[in-house]
mmCIF file of C-alpha atoms in Angstrom:
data_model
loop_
_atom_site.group_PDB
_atom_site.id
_atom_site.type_symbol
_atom_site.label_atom_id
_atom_site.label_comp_id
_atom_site.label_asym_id
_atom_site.label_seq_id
_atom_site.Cartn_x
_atom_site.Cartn_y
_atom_site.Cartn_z
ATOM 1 C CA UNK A 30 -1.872 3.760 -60.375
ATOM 2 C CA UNK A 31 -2.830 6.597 -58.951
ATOM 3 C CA UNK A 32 -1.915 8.457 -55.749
ATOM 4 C CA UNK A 33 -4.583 7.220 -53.099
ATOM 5 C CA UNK A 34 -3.501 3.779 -54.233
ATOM 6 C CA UNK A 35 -0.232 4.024 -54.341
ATOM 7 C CA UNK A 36 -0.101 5.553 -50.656
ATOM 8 C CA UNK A 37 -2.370 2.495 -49.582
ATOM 9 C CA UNK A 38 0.178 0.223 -51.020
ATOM 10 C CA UNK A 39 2.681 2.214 -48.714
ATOM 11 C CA UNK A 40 0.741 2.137 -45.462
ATOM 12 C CA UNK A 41 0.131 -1.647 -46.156
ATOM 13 C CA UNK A 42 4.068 -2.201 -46.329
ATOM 14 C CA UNK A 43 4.538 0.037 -43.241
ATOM 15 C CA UNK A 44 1.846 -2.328 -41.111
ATOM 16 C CA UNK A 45 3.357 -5.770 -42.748
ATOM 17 C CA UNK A 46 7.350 -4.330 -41.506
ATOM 18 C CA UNK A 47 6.152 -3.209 -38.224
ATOM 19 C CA UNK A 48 4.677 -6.786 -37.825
ATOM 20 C CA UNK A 49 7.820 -8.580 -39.119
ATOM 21 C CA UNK A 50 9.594 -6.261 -36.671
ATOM 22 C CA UNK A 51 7.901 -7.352 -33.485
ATOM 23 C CA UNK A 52 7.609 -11.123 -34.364
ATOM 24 C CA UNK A 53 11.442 -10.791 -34.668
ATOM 25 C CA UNK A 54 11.537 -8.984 -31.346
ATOM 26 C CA UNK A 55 9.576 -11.486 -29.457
ATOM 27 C CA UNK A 56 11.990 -14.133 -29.143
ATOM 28 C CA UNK A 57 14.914 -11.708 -28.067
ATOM 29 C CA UNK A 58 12.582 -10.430 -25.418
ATOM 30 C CA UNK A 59 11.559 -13.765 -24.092
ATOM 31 C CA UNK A 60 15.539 -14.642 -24.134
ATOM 32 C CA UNK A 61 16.068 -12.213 -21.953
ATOM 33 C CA UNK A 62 13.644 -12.788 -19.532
ATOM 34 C CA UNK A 63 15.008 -12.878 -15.708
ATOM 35 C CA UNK A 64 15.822 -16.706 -14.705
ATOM 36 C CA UNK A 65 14.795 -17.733 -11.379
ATOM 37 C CA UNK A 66 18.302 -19.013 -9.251
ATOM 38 C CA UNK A 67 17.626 -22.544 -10.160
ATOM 39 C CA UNK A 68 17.867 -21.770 -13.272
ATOM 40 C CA UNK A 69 21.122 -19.254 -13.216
ATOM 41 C CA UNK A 70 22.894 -20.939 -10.595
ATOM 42 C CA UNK A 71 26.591 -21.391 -11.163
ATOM 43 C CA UNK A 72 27.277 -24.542 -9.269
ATOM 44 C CA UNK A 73 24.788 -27.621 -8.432
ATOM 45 C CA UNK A 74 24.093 -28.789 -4.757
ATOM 46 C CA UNK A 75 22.357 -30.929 -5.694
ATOM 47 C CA UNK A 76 22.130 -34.793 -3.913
ATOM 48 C CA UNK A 77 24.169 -36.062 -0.652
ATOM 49 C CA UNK A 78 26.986 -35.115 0.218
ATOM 50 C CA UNK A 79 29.141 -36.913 3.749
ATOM 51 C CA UNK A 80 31.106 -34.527 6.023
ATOM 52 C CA UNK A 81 34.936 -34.904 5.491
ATOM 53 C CA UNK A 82 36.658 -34.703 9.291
ATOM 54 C CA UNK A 83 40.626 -33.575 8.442
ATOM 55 C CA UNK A 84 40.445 -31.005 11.407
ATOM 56 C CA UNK A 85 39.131 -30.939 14.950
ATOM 57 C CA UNK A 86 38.380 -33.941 14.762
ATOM 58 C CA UNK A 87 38.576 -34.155 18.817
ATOM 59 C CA UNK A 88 35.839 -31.729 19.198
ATOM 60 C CA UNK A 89 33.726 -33.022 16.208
ATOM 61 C CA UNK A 90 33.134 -36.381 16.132
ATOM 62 C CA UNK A 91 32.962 -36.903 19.871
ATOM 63 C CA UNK A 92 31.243 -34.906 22.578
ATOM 64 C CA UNK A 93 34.157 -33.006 24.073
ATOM 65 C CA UNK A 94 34.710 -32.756 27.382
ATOM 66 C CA UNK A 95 33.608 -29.595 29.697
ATOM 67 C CA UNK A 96 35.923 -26.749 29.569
ATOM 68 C CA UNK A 97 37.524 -28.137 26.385
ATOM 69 C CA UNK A 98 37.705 -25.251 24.083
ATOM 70 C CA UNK A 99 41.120 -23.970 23.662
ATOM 71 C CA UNK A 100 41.585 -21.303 20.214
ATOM 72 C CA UNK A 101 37.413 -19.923 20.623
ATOM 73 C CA UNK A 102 37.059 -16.029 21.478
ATOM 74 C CA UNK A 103 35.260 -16.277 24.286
ATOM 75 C CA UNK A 104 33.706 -12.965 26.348
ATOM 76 C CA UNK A 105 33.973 -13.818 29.721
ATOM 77 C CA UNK A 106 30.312 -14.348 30.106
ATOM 78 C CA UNK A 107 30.767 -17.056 27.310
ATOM 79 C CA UNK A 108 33.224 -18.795 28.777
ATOM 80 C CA UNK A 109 30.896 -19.239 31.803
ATOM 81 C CA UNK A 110 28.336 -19.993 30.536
ATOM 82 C CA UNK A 111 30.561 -22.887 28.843
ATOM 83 C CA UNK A 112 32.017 -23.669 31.836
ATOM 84 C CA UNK A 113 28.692 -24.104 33.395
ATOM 85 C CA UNK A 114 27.529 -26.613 30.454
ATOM 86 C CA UNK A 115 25.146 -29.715 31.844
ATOM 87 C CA UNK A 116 23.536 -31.552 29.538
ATOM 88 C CA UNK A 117 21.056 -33.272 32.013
ATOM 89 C CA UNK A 118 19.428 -29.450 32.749
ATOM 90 C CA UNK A 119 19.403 -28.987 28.869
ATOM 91 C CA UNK A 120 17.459 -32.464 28.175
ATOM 92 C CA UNK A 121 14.901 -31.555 31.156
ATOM 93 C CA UNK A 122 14.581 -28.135 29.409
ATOM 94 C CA UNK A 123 14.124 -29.493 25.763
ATOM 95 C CA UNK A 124 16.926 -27.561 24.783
ATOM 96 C CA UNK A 125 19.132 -31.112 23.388
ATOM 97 C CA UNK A 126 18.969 -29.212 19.715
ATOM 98 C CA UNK A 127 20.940 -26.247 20.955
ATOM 99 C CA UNK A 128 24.400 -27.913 18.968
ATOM 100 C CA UNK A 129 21.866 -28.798 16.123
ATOM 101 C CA UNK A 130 21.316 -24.820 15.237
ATOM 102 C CA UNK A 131 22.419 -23.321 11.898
ATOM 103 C CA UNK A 132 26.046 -22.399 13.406
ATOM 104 C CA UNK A 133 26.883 -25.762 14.645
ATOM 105 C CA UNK A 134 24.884 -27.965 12.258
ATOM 106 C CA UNK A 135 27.602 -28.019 9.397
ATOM 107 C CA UNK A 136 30.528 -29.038 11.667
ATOM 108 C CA UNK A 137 28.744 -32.422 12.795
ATOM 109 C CA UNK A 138 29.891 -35.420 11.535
ATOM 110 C CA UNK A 139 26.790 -36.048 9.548
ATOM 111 C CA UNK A 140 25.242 -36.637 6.046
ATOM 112 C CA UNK A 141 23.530 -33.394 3.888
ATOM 113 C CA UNK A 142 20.521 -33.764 1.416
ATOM 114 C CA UNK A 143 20.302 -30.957 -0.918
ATOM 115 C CA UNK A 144 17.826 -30.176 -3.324
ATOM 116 C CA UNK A 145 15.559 -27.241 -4.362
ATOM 117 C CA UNK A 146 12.521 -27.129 -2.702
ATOM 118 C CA UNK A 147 11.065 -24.151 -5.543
ATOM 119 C CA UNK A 148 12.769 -21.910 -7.888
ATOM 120 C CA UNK A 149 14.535 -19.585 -5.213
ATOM 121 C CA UNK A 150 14.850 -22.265 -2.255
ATOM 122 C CA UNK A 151 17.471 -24.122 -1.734
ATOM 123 C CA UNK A 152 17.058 -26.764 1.160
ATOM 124 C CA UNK A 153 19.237 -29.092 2.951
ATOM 125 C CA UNK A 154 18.093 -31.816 4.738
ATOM 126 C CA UNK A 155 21.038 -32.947 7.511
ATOM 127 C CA UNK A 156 20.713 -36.637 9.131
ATOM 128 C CA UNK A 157 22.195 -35.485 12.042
ATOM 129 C CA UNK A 158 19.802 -33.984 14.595
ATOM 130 C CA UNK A 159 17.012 -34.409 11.481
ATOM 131 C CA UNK A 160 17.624 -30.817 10.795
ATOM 132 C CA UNK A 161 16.450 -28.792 7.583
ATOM 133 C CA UNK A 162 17.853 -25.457 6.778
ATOM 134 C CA UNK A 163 16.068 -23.125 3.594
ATOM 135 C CA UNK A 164 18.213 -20.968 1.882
ATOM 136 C CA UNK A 165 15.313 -18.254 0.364
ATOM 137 C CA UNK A 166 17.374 -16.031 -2.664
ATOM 138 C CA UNK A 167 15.332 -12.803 -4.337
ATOM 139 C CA UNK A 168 14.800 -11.377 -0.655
ATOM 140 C CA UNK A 169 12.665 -13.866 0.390
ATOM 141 C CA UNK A 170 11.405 -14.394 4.056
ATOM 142 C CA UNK A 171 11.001 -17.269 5.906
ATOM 143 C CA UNK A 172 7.440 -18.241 6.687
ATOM 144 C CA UNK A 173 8.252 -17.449 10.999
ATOM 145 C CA UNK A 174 9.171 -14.206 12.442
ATOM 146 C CA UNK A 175 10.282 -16.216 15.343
ATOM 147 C CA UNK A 176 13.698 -17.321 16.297
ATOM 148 C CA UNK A 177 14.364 -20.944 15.349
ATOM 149 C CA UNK A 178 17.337 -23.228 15.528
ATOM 150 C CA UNK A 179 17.946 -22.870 12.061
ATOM 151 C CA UNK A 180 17.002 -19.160 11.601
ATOM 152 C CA UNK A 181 15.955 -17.212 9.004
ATOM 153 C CA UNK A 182 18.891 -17.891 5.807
ATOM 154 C CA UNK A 183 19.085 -15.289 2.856
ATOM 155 C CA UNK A 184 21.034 -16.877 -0.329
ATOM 156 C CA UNK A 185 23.130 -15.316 -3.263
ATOM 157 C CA UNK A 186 24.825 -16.355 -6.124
ATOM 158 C CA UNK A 187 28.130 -15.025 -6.322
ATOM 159 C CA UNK A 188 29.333 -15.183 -10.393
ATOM 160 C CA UNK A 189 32.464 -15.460 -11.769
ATOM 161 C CA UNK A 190 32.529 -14.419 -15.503
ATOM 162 C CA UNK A 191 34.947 -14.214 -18.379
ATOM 163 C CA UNK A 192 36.312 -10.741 -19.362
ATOM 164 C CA UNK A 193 37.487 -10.352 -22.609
ATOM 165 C CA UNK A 194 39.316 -7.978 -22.335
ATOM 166 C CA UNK A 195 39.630 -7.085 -18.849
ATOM 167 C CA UNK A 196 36.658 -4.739 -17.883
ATOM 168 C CA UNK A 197 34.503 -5.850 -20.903
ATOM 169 C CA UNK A 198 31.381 -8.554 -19.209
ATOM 170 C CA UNK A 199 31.937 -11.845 -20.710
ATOM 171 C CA UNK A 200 30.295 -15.412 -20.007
ATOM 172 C CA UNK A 201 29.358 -17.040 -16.453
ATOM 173 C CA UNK A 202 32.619 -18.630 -16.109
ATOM 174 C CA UNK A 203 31.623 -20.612 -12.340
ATOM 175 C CA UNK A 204 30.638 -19.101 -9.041
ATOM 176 C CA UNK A 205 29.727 -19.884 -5.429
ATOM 177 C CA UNK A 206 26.878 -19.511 -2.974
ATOM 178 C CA UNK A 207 26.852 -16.801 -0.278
ATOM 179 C CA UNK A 208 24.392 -17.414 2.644
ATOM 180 C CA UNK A 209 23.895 -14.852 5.342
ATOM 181 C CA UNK A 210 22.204 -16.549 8.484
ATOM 182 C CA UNK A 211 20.415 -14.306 11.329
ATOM 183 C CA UNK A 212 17.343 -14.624 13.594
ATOM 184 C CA UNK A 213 18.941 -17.824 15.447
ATOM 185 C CA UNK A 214 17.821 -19.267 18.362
ATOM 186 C CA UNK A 215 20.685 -19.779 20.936
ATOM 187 C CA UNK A 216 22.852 -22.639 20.868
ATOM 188 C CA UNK A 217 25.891 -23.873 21.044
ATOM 189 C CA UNK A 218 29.007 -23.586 18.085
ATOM 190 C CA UNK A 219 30.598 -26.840 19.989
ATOM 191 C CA UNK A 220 28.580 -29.382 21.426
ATOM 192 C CA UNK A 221 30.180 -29.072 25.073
ATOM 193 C CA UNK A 222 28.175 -25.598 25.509
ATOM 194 C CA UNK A 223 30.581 -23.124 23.771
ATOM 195 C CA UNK A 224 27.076 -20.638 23.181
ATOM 196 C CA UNK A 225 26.532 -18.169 20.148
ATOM 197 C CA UNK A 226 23.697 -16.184 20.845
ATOM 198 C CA UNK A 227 20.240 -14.120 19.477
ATOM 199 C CA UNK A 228 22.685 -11.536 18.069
ATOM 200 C CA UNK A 229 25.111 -14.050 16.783
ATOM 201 C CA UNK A 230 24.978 -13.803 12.329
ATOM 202 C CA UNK A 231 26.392 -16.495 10.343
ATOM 203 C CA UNK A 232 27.933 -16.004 6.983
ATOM 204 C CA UNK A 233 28.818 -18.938 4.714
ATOM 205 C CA UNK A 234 30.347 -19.164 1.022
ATOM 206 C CA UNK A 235 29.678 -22.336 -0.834
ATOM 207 C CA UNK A 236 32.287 -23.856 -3.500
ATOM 208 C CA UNK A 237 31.856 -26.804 -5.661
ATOM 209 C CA UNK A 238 35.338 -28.479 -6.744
ATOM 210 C CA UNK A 239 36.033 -32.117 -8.507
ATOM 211 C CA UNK A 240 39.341 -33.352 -7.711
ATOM 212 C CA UNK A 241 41.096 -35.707 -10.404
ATOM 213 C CA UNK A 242 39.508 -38.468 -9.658
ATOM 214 C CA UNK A 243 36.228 -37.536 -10.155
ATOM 215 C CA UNK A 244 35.095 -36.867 -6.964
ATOM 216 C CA UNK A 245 33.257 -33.602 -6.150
ATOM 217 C CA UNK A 246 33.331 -31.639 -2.920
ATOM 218 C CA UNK A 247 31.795 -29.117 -1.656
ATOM 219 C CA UNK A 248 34.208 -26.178 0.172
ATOM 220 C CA UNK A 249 32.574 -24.440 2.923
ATOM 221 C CA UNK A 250 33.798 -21.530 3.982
ATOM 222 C CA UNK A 251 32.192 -20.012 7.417
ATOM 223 C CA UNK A 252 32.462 -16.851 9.475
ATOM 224 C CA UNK A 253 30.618 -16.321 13.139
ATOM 225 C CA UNK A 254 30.481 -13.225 14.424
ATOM 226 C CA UNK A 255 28.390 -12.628 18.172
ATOM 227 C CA UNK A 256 29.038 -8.791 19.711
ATOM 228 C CA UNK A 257 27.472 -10.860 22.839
ATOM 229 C CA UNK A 258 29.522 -14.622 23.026
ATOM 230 C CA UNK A 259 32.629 -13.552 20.693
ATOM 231 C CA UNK A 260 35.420 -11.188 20.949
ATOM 232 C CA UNK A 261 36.195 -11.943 17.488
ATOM 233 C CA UNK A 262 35.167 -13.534 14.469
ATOM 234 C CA UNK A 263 35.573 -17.420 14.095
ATOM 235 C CA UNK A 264 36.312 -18.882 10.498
ATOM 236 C CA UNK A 265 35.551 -22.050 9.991
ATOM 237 C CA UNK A 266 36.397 -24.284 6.993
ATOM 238 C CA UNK A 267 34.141 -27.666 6.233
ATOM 239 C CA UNK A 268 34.305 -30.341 3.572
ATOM 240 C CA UNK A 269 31.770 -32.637 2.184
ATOM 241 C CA UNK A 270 32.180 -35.324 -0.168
ATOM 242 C CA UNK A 271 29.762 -35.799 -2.849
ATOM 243 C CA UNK A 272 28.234 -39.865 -2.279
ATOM 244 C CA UNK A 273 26.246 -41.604 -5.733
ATOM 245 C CA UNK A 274 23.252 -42.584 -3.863
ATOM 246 C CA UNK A 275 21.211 -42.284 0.171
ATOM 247 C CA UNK A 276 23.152 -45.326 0.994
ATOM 248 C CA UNK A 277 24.708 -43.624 3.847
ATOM 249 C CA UNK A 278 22.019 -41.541 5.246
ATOM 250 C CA UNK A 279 20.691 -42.031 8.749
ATOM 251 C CA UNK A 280 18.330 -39.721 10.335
ATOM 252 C CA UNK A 281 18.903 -39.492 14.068
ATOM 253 C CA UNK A 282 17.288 -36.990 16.869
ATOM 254 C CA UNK A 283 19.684 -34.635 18.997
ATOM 255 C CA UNK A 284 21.149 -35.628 21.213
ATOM 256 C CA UNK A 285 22.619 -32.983 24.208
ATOM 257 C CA UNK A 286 25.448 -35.996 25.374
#
């Protein structure tokens, strides 16, 4: 054979590797392509869920009565403003949302519907008050720049992986949901007036846990801070039971009584 041939032959086998090596590649590259937070989420939300009243009960699944707000961290122009609380001028202002807002939503008595309105949006749907809240993740921004009783929610997945051993990254292992809550309209954290206001940010951690019987809750874990309405932070923990169908839910409006 002689030389020009033979150095053919080798450029042929260098084109026919380099091929076989990037047909190999491809499917490594497409594995790791970036999921979207349906896709890598940790936990599922997903389908209704009934609130669980152990605590509070007094202030949660009746109206309470005016002034009734022992243990909140009140600034004094909070506590007047609670103290001032009439539901008749709230009606007359259209204002009988105000303990339907993202920071007092969760702690009604009420049914959730959760389910993933795209890839990064996470929605729940509450009976009570016929609320909806959207959770964007990857930055995104709601479609208002406005203040709304629900504000403007940004979502995270918070992982939990295996290490083996410690300090090496191993497997997604479980995880929970972070939600950071700002750009509320004012309202009230108890339904007899107890305000948050503009400045008030919400931030909530979500945990799924199944209990020996089977049945799944959801853990929610919330902090309230307000430089206007709070002299300190409020923690809040909620629990919702996991239900196997919409039997229970019942859309109702606000109501301010």
């Amino acid at each position: 054979m002689s030389q020009r041939l033979i150095f053919a032959a080798m450029l042929a086998a260098g084109c026919l590797s380099a091929q076989e090596e990037e047909t190999a590649a491809t499917p490594a590259a497409k594995s790791t392509a970036k999921k979207t937070p349906r896709e890598e989420a940790p936990i599922d939300l997903t389908g209704y869920w009934t609130a669980v009243v152990t605590q509070d009960w007094r202030w949660r699944m009746v109206t309470p009565k005016k002034g009734d707000f022992p243990g909140m961290p009140l600034s004094p122009e909070a506590r007047a403003l609670a103290n001032a609380w009439d539901p008749a001028k709230d009606e007359a202002a259209g204002d009988q949302c105000k303990a339907y807002g993202a920071a007092g939503i969760m702690r009604m008595p009420a049914h959730l519907h959760i389910t993933w309105q795209d890839d990064n949006t996470l929605r729940i749907d509450i009976d009570a008050g016929t609320q909806t809240r959207l959770l964007h993740f990857n930055n995104a921004k709601s479609e208002t720049t406005d203040p709304q009783w629900q504000g403007a929610s940004a979502a995270e997945w918070q992982f939990v992986r295996t290490k083996i051993p410690p300090h090496v990254p191993g497997p997604i292992h479980g995880g929970s949901l972070k939600v950071v809550t700002t750009h509320m309209r004012p309202g009230y954290l108890r339904k007899n007036g107890v305000p948050y206001s503009a400045s008030a940010m919400m931030t909530e951690y979500f945990d799924v846990t199944t209990e020996p019987n089977g049945w799944q809750s959801i853990l929610l874990t919330t902090i309230i801070e307000d430089p206007k309405y709070l002299t300190q932070s409020v923690l809040l923990n909620t629990n919702f039971r996991k239900l196997p169908d919409s039997s229970g839910w019942n859309p109702t409006p606000c109501t301010a009584r």
